[in-house]
CSV table of C-alpha atoms and ligand atoms in Angstrom, one decimal:
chain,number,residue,atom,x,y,z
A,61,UNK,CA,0.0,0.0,0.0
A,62,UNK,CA,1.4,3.3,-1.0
A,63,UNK,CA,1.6,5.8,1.8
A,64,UNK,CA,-1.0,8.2,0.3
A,65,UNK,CA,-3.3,5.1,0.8
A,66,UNK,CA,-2.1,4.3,3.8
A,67,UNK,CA,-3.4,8.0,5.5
A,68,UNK,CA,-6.8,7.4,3.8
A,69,UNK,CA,-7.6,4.1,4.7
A,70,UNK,CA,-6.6,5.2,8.8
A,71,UNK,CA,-8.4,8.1,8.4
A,72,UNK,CA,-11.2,6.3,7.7
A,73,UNK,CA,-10.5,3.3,10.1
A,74,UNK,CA,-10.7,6.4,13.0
A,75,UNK,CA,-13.4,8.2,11.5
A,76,UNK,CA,-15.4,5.5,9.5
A,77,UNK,CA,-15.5,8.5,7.1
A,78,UNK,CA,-13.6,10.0,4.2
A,79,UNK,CA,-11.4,12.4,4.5
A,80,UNK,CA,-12.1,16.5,2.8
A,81,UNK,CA,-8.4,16.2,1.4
A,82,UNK,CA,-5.1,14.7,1.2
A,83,UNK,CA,-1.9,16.9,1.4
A,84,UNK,CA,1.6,15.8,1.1
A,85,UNK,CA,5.1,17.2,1.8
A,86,UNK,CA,8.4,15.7,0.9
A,87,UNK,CA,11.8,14.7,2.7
A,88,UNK,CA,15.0,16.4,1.9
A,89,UNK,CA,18.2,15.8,0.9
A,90,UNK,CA,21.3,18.8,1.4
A,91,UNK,CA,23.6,18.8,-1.7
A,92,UNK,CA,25.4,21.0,-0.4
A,93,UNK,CA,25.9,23.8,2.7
A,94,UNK,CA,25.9,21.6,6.1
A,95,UNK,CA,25.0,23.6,8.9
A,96,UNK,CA,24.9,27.3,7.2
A,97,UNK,CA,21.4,28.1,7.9
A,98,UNK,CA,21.3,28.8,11.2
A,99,UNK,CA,25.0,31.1,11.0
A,100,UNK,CA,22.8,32.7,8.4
A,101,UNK,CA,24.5,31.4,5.2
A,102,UNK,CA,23.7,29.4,2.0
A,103,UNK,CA,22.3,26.2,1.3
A,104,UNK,CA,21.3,24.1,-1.8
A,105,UNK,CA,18.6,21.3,-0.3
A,106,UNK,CA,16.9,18.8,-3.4
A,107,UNK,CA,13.2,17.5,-2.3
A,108,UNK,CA,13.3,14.0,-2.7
A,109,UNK,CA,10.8,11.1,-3.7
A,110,UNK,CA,9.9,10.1,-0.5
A,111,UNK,CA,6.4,11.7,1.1
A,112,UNK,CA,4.1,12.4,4.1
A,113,UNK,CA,0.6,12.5,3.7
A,114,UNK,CA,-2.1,14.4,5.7
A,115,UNK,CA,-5.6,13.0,5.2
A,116,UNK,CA,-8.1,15.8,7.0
A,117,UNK,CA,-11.6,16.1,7.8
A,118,UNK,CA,-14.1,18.5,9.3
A,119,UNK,CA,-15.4,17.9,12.9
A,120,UNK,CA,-18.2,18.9,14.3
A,121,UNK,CA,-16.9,19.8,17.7
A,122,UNK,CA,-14.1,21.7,18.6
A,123,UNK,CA,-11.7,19.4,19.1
A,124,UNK,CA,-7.9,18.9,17.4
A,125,UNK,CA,-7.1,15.4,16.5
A,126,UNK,CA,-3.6,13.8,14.9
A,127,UNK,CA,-3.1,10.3,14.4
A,128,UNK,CA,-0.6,8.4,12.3
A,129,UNK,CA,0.4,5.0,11.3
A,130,UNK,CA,3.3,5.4,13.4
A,131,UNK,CA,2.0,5.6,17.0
A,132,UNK,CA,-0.8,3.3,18.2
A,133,UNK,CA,-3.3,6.2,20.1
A,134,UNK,CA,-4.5,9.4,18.5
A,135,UNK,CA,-3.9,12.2,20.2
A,136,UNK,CA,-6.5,15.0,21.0
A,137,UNK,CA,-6.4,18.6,22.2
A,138,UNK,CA,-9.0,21.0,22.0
A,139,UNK,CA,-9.1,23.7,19.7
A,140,UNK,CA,-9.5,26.7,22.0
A,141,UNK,CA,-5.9,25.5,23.7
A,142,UNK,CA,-4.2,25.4,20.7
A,143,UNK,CA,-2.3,29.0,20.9
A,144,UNK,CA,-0.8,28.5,24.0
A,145,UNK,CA,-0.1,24.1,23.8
A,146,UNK,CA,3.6,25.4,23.5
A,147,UNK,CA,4.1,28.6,25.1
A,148,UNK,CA,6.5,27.2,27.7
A,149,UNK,CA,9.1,24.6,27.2
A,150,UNK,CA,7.5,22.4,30.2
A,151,UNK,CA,4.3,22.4,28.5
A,152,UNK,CA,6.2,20.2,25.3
A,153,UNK,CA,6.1,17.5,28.1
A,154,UNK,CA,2.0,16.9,27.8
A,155,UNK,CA,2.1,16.0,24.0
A,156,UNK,CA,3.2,12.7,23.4
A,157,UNK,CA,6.4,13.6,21.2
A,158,UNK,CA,5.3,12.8,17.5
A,159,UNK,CA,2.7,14.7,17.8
A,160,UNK,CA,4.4,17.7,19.0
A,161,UNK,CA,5.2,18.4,15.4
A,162,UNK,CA,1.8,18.5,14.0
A,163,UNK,CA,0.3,20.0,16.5
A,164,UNK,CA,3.5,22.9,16.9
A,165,UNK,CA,2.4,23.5,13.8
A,166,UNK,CA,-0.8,24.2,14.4
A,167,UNK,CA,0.0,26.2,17.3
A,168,UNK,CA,2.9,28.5,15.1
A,169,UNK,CA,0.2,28.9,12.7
A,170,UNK,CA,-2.5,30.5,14.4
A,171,UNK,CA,0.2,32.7,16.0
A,172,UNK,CA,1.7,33.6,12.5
A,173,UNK,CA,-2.0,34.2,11.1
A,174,UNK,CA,-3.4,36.0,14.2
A,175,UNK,CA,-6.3,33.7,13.5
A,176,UNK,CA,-9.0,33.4,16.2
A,177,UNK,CA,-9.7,29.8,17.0
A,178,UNK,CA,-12.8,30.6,17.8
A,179,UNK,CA,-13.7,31.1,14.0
A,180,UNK,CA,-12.1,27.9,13.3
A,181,UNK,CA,-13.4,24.4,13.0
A,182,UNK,CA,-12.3,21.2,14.8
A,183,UNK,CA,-10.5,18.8,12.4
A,184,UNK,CA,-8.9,15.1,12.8
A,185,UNK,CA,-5.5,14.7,10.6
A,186,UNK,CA,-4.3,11.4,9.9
A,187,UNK,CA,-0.5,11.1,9.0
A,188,UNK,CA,1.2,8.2,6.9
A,189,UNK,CA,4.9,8.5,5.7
A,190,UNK,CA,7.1,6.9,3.6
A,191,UNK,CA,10.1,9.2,4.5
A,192,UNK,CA,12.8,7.0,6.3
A,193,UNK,CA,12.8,8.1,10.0
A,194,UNK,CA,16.1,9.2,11.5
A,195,UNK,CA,17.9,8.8,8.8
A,196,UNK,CA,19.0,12.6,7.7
A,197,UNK,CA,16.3,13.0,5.4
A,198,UNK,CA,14.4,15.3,7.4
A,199,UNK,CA,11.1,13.2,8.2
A,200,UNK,CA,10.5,15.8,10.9
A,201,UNK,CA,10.1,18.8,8.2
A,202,UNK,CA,7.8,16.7,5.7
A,203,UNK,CA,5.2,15.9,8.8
A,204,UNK,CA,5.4,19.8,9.0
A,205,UNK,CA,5.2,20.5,5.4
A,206,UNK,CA,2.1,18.4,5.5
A,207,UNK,CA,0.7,19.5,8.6
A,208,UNK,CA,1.2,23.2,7.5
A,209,UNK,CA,-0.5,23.2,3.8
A,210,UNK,CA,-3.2,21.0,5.0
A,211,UNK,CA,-3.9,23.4,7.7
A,212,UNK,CA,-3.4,26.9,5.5
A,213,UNK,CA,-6.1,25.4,3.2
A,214,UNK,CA,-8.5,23.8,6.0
A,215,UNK,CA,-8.7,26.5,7.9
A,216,UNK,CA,-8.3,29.3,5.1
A,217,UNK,CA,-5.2,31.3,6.4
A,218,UNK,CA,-3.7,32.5,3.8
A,219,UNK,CA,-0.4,31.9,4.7
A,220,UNK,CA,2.6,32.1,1.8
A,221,UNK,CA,5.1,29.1,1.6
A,222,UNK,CA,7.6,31.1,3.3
A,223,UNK,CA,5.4,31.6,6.1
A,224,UNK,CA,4.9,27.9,5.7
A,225,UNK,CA,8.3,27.2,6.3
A,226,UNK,CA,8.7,29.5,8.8
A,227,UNK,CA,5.7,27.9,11.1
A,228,UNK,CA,7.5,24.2,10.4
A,229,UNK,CA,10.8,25.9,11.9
A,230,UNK,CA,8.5,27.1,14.9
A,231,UNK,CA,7.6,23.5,15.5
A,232,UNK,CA,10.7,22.2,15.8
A,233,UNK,CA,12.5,24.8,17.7
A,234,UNK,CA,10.0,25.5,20.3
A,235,UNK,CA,7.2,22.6,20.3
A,236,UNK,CA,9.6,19.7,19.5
A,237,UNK,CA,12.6,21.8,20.9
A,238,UNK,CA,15.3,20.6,18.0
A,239,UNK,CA,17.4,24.0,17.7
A,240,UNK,CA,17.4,23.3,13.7
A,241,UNK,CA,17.6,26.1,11.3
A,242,UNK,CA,15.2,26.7,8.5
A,243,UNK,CA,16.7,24.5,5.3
A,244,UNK,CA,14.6,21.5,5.7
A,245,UNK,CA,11.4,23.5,5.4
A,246,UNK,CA,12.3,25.7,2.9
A,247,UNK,CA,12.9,22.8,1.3
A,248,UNK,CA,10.3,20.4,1.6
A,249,UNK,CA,7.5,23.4,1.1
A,250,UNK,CA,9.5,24.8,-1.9
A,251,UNK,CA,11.5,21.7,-3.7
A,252,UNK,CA,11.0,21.3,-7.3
A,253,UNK,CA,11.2,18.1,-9.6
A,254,UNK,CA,14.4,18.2,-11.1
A,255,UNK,CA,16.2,21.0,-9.3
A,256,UNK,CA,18.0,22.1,-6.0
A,257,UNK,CA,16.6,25.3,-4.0
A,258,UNK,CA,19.4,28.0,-3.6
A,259,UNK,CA,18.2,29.9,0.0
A,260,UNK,CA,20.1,32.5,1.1
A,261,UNK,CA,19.2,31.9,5.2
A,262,UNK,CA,19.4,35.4,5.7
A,263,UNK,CA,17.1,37.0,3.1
A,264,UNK,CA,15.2,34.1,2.9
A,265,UNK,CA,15.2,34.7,-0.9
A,266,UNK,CA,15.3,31.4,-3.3
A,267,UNK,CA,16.5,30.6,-6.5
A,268,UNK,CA,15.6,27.4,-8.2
A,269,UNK,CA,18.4,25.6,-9.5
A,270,UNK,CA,18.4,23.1,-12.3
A,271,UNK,CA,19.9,19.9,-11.9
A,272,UNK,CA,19.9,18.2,-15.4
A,273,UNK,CA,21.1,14.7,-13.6
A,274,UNK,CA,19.6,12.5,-16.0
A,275,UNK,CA,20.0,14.2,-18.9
A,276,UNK,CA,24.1,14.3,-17.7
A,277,UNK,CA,24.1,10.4,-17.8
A,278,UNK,CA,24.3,11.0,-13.8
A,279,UNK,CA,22.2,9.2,-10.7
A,280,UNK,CA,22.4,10.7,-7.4
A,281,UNK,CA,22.1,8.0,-4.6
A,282,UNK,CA,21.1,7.9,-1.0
A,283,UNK,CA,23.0,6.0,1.0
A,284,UNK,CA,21.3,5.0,4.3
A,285,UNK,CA,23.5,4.2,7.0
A,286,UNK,CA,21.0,3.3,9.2
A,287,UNK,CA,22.8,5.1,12.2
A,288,UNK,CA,19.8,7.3,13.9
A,289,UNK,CA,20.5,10.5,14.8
A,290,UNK,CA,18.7,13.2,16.6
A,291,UNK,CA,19.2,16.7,16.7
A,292,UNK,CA,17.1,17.3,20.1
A,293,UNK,CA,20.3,16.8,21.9
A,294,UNK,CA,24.0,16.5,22.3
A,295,UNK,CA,26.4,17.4,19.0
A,296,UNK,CA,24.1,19.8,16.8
A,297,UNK,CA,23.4,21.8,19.7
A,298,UNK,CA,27.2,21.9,20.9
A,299,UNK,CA,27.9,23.0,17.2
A,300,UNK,CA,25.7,25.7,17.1
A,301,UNK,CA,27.3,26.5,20.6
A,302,UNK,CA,30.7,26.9,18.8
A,303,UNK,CA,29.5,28.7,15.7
A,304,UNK,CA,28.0,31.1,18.4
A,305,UNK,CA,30.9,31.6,19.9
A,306,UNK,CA,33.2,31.8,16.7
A,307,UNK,CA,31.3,34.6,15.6
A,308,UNK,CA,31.1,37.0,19.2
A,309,UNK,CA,35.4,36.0,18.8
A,310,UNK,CA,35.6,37.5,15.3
A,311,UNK,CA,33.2,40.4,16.1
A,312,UNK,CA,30.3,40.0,13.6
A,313,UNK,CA,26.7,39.3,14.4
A,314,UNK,CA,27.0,35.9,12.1
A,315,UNK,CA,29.8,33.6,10.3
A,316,UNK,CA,28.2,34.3,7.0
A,317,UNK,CA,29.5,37.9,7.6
A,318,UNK,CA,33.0,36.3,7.2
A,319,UNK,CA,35.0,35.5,3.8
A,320,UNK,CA,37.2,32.9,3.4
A,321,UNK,CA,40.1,36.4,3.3
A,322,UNK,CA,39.1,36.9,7.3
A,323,UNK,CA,40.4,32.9,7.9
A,324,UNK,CA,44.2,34.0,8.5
A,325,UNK,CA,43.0,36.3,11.0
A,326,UNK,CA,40.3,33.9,12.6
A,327,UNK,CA,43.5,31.4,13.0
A,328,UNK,CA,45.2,34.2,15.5
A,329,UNK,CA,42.3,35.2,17.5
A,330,UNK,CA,40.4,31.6,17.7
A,331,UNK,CA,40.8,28.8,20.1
A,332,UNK,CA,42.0,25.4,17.2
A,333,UNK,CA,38.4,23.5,17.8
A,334,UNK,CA,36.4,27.1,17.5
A,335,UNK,CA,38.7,28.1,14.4
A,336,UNK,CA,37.8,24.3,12.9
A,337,UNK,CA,34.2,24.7,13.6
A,338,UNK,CA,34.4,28.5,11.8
A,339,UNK,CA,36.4,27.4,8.8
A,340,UNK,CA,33.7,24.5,7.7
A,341,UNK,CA,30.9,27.2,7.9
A,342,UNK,CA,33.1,30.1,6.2
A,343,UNK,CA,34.9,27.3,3.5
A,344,UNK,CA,31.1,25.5,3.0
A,345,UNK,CA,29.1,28.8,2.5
A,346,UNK,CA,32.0,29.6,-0.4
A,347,UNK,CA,31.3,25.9,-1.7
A,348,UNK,CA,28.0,26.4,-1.8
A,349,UNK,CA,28.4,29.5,-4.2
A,350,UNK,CA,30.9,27.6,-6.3
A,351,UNK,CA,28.6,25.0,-6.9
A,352,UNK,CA,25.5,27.0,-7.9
A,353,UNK,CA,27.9,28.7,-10.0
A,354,UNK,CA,29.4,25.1,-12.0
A,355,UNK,CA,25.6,23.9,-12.1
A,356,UNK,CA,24.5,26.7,-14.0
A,357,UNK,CA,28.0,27.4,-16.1
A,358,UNK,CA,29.0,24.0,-16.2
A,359,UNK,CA,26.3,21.3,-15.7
A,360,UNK,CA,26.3,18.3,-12.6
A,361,UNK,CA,29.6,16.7,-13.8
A,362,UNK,CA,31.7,19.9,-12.3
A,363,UNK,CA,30.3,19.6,-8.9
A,364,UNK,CA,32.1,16.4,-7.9
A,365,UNK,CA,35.3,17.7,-6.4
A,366,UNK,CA,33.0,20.3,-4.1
A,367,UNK,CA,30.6,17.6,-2.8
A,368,UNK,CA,33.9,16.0,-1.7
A,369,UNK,CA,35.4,18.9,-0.1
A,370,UNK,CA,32.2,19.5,1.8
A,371,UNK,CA,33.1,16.1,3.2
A,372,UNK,CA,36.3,16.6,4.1
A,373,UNK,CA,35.4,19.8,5.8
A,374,UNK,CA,32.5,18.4,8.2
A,375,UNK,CA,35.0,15.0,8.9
A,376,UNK,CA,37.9,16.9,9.7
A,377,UNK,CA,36.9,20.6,10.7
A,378,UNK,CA,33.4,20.1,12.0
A,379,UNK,CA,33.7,16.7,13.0
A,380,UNK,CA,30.1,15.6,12.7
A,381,UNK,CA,30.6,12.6,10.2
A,382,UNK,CA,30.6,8.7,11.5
A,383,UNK,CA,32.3,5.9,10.6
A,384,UNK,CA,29.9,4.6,8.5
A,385,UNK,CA,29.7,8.1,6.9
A,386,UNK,CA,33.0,7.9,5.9
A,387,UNK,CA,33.1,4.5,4.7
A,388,UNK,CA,29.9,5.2,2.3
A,389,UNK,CA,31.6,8.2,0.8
A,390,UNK,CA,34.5,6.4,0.4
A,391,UNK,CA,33.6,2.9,-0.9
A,392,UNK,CA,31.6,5.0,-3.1
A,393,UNK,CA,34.2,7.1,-4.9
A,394,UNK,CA,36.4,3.8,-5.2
A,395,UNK,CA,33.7,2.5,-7.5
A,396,UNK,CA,33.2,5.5,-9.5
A,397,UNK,CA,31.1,8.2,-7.9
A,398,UNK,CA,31.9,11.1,-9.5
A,399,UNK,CA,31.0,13.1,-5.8
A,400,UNK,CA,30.3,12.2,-2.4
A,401,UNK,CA,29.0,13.8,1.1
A,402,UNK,CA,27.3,13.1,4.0
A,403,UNK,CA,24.5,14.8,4.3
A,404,UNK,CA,21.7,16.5,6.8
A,405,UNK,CA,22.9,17.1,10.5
A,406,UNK,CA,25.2,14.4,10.8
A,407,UNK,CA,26.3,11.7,13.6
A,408,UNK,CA,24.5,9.1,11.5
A,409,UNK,CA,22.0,9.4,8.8
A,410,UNK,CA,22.7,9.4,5.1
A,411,UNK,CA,25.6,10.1,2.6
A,412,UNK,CA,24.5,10.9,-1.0
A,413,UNK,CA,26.6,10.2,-4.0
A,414,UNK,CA,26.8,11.6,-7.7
A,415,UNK,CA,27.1,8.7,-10.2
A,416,UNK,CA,27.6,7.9,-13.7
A,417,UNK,CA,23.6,6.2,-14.3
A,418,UNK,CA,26.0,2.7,-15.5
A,419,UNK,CA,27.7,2.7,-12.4
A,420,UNK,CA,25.0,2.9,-10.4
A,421,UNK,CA,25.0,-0.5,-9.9
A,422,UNK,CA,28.5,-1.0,-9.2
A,423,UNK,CA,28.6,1.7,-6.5
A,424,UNK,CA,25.8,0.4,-4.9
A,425,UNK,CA,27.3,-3.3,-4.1
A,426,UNK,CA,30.3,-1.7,-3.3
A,427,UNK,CA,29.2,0.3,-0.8
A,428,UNK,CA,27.4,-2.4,0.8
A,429,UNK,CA,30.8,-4.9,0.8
A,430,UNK,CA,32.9,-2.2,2.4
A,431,UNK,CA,29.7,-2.1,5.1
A,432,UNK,CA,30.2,-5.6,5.5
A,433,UNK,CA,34.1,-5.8,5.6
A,434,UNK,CA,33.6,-3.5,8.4
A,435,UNK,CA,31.0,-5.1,10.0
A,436,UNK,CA,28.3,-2.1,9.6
A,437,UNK,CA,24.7,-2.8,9.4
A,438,UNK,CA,24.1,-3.3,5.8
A,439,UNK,CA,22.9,0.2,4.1
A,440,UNK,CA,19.6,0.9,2.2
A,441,UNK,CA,21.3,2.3,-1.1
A,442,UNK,CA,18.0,4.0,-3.2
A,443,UNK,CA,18.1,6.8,-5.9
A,444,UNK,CA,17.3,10.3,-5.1
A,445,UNK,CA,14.3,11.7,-7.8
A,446,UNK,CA,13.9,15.6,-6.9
A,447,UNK,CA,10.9,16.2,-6.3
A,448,UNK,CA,8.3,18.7,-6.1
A,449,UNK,CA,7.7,20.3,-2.7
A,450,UNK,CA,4.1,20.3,-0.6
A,451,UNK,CA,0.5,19.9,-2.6
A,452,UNK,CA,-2.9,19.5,-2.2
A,453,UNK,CA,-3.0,15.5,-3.2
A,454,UNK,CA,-6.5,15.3,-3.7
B,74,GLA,C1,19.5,19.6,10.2
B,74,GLA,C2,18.7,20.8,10.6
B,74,GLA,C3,19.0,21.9,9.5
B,74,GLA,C4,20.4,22.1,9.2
B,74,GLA,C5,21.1,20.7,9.0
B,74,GLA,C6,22.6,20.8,8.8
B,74,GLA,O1,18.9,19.0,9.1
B,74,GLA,O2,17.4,20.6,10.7
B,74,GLA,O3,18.4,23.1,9.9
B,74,GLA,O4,21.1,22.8,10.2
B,74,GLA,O5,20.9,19.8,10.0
B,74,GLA,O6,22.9,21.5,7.6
């Protein structure tokens, strides 16, 4: 059963009714520009294949209720405590914690809107996903890219995309309390089939950017490490920490208001982890440039040597790959990938890889030997197809 079915046929199992609508947002995958958003830089995120779908319905009452295929009780809240569910951190703590990102949203949104909820109508949203969990492709910001349009439309908003976005970042930050920035909604609101979103994190303005894969002879494949992650906690939050404090040590308000000149200077007045953590941001937001620049001037085959020296830049400077990281971007270039990067937050999740389309094959059982020589769990190796970002299904 596809997913799509999947949310109709639970919607109806709770409601023993049809649902109004079906809406749909996609995981992402980065290309390029690892942890830039939130230091205010550049990124270049792809949609990918892989979907959640909200099936919704009109209640009668005044009563919120999420359910999913992925937790066994629906939850329900009622309508008229929806703008303050996650006004204080301890309040998070009351919501079971899947459903903290459905209903953050629907919280963020009635702030962002300044709607009323007493002009608004109860609903029941049912959520099915085929977007891997905890694997880097950003499940969390395709149940709020779903959540989001479905409830813009339902309850008539009229919010913009960007707003969109910015209410799936609410979510996260305060509801779910992940300190993320804003690529992966950007992303999975704005994606488009065949092409990359160029966001500049600090205008918020976007540029679509074509990929022309296929037409290069080129795959680009997911490699699924299978090594969770979670950016509630621990490393992305210590990183931000240290980009934080990179920036109050060189004197500007963010590290996208440094060059890649200001690096000799940052190397006498920084610490050697807080000067490592600087350089990746300063060196990635200039290879994120570079490689808008060779897709558009040169087509996908020039942006190999950049997605490798992303790489090397978050292993060695950032220090937020794995083992298993490494060993896919590796074993992948050894059979003939013509780029490779992890990709997403890090300490686990995916790597992708740019391939000649006849190699595909050979990269893909390489990758898994070199899991198994080391004794990994074996990876789920799958193409990336950029997609379009959220819709109205039906
Ligand atoms: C996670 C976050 C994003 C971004 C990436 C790293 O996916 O949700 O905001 O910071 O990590 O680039």
């Amino acid at each position: 059963m596809t997913a799509r079915d999947a949310a109709v046929a639970a919607f109806t199992h709770l409601t023993d009714d049809a649902p109004g609508g079906v809406w749909s947002a996609p995981g992402r995958a980065n290309l390029i520009g690892e942890h830039t958003d939130y230091n205010d830089g550049f990124v270049l995120p792809v949609a990918i294949g892989q979907r959640t779908y909200a099936a919704l319905g009109r209640r009668t009452d005044r009563i919120v209720r999420v359910a999913s295929t992925f937790a066994d009780d629906a939850v329900d809240v009622r309508l008229d405590e929806v703008p303050a569910l996650f006004d204080s951190p301890a309040d998070r703590q009351r919501v079971p914690e899947w459903a903290r990102y459905p209903l953050g949203v629907a919280w963020a949104a009635l702030r962002v809107a300044g709607a009323d909820p007493r002009e608004l109508c109860g609903l029941d949203i049912v959520f099915a996903s085929d977007v891997p969990v905890g694997a880097g492709l950003s499940s969390s910001a395709a149940i709020e890219g779903a959540a989001a349009s479905a409830l813009n439309d339902a309850w008539g908003l009229g919010l913009s995309p960007l707003d969109l976005a910015r209410i799936g970042r609410a979510a996260e930050n305060e509801a779910v309390g992940a300190p993320t920035g804003i690529m992966d909604q950007v992303a999975s609101i704005m994606g488009r089939a065949d092409a990359a979103i160029f966001l500049d994190c600090r205008t918020l303005e976007t540029a679509s950017v074509d990929l022309g894969f296929a037409a290069a002879g080129l795959e680009l494949l997911v490699i699924d490490t299978r090594v969770q992650h979670s950016h509630a906690n621990g490393g992305y939050r210590e990183r931000r920490a240290s980009c934080e404090a990179g920036a109050a040590g060189m004197g500007v308000g963010a590290l996208r208001d440094l060059s890649v000149d200001d690096l000799p200077r940052a190397e006498r007045v920084l610490d050697d982890v807080t000067l490592r953590r600087v350089r990746h941001i300063v060196t990635e937001n200039q290879r994120v440039l570079d490689t808008v620049r060779a897709l558009r001037e040169r087509g996908p085959r020039a942006i190999g040597e950049l997605l490798v020296a992303s790489h090397a830049s978050m292993r060695d400077d950032f220090e937020i790959s794995v083992p298993e990281l490494d060993a896919a971007v590796e074993s992948a270039l050894a059979a003939g990938a013509i780029g490779a990067r992890m990709t997403g937050g890090g300490f686990g999740g995916a790597a992708i890889a740019l391939v000649p389309a006849d190699l595909a094959r050979q990269v893909t059982d390489a990758v898994g030997l070199a899991f198994e020589d080391r004794g990994f769990i074996a990876p789920l190796v799958f193409p990336l197809v950029p997609s379009a970002g959220a819709r109205r299904e039906a």
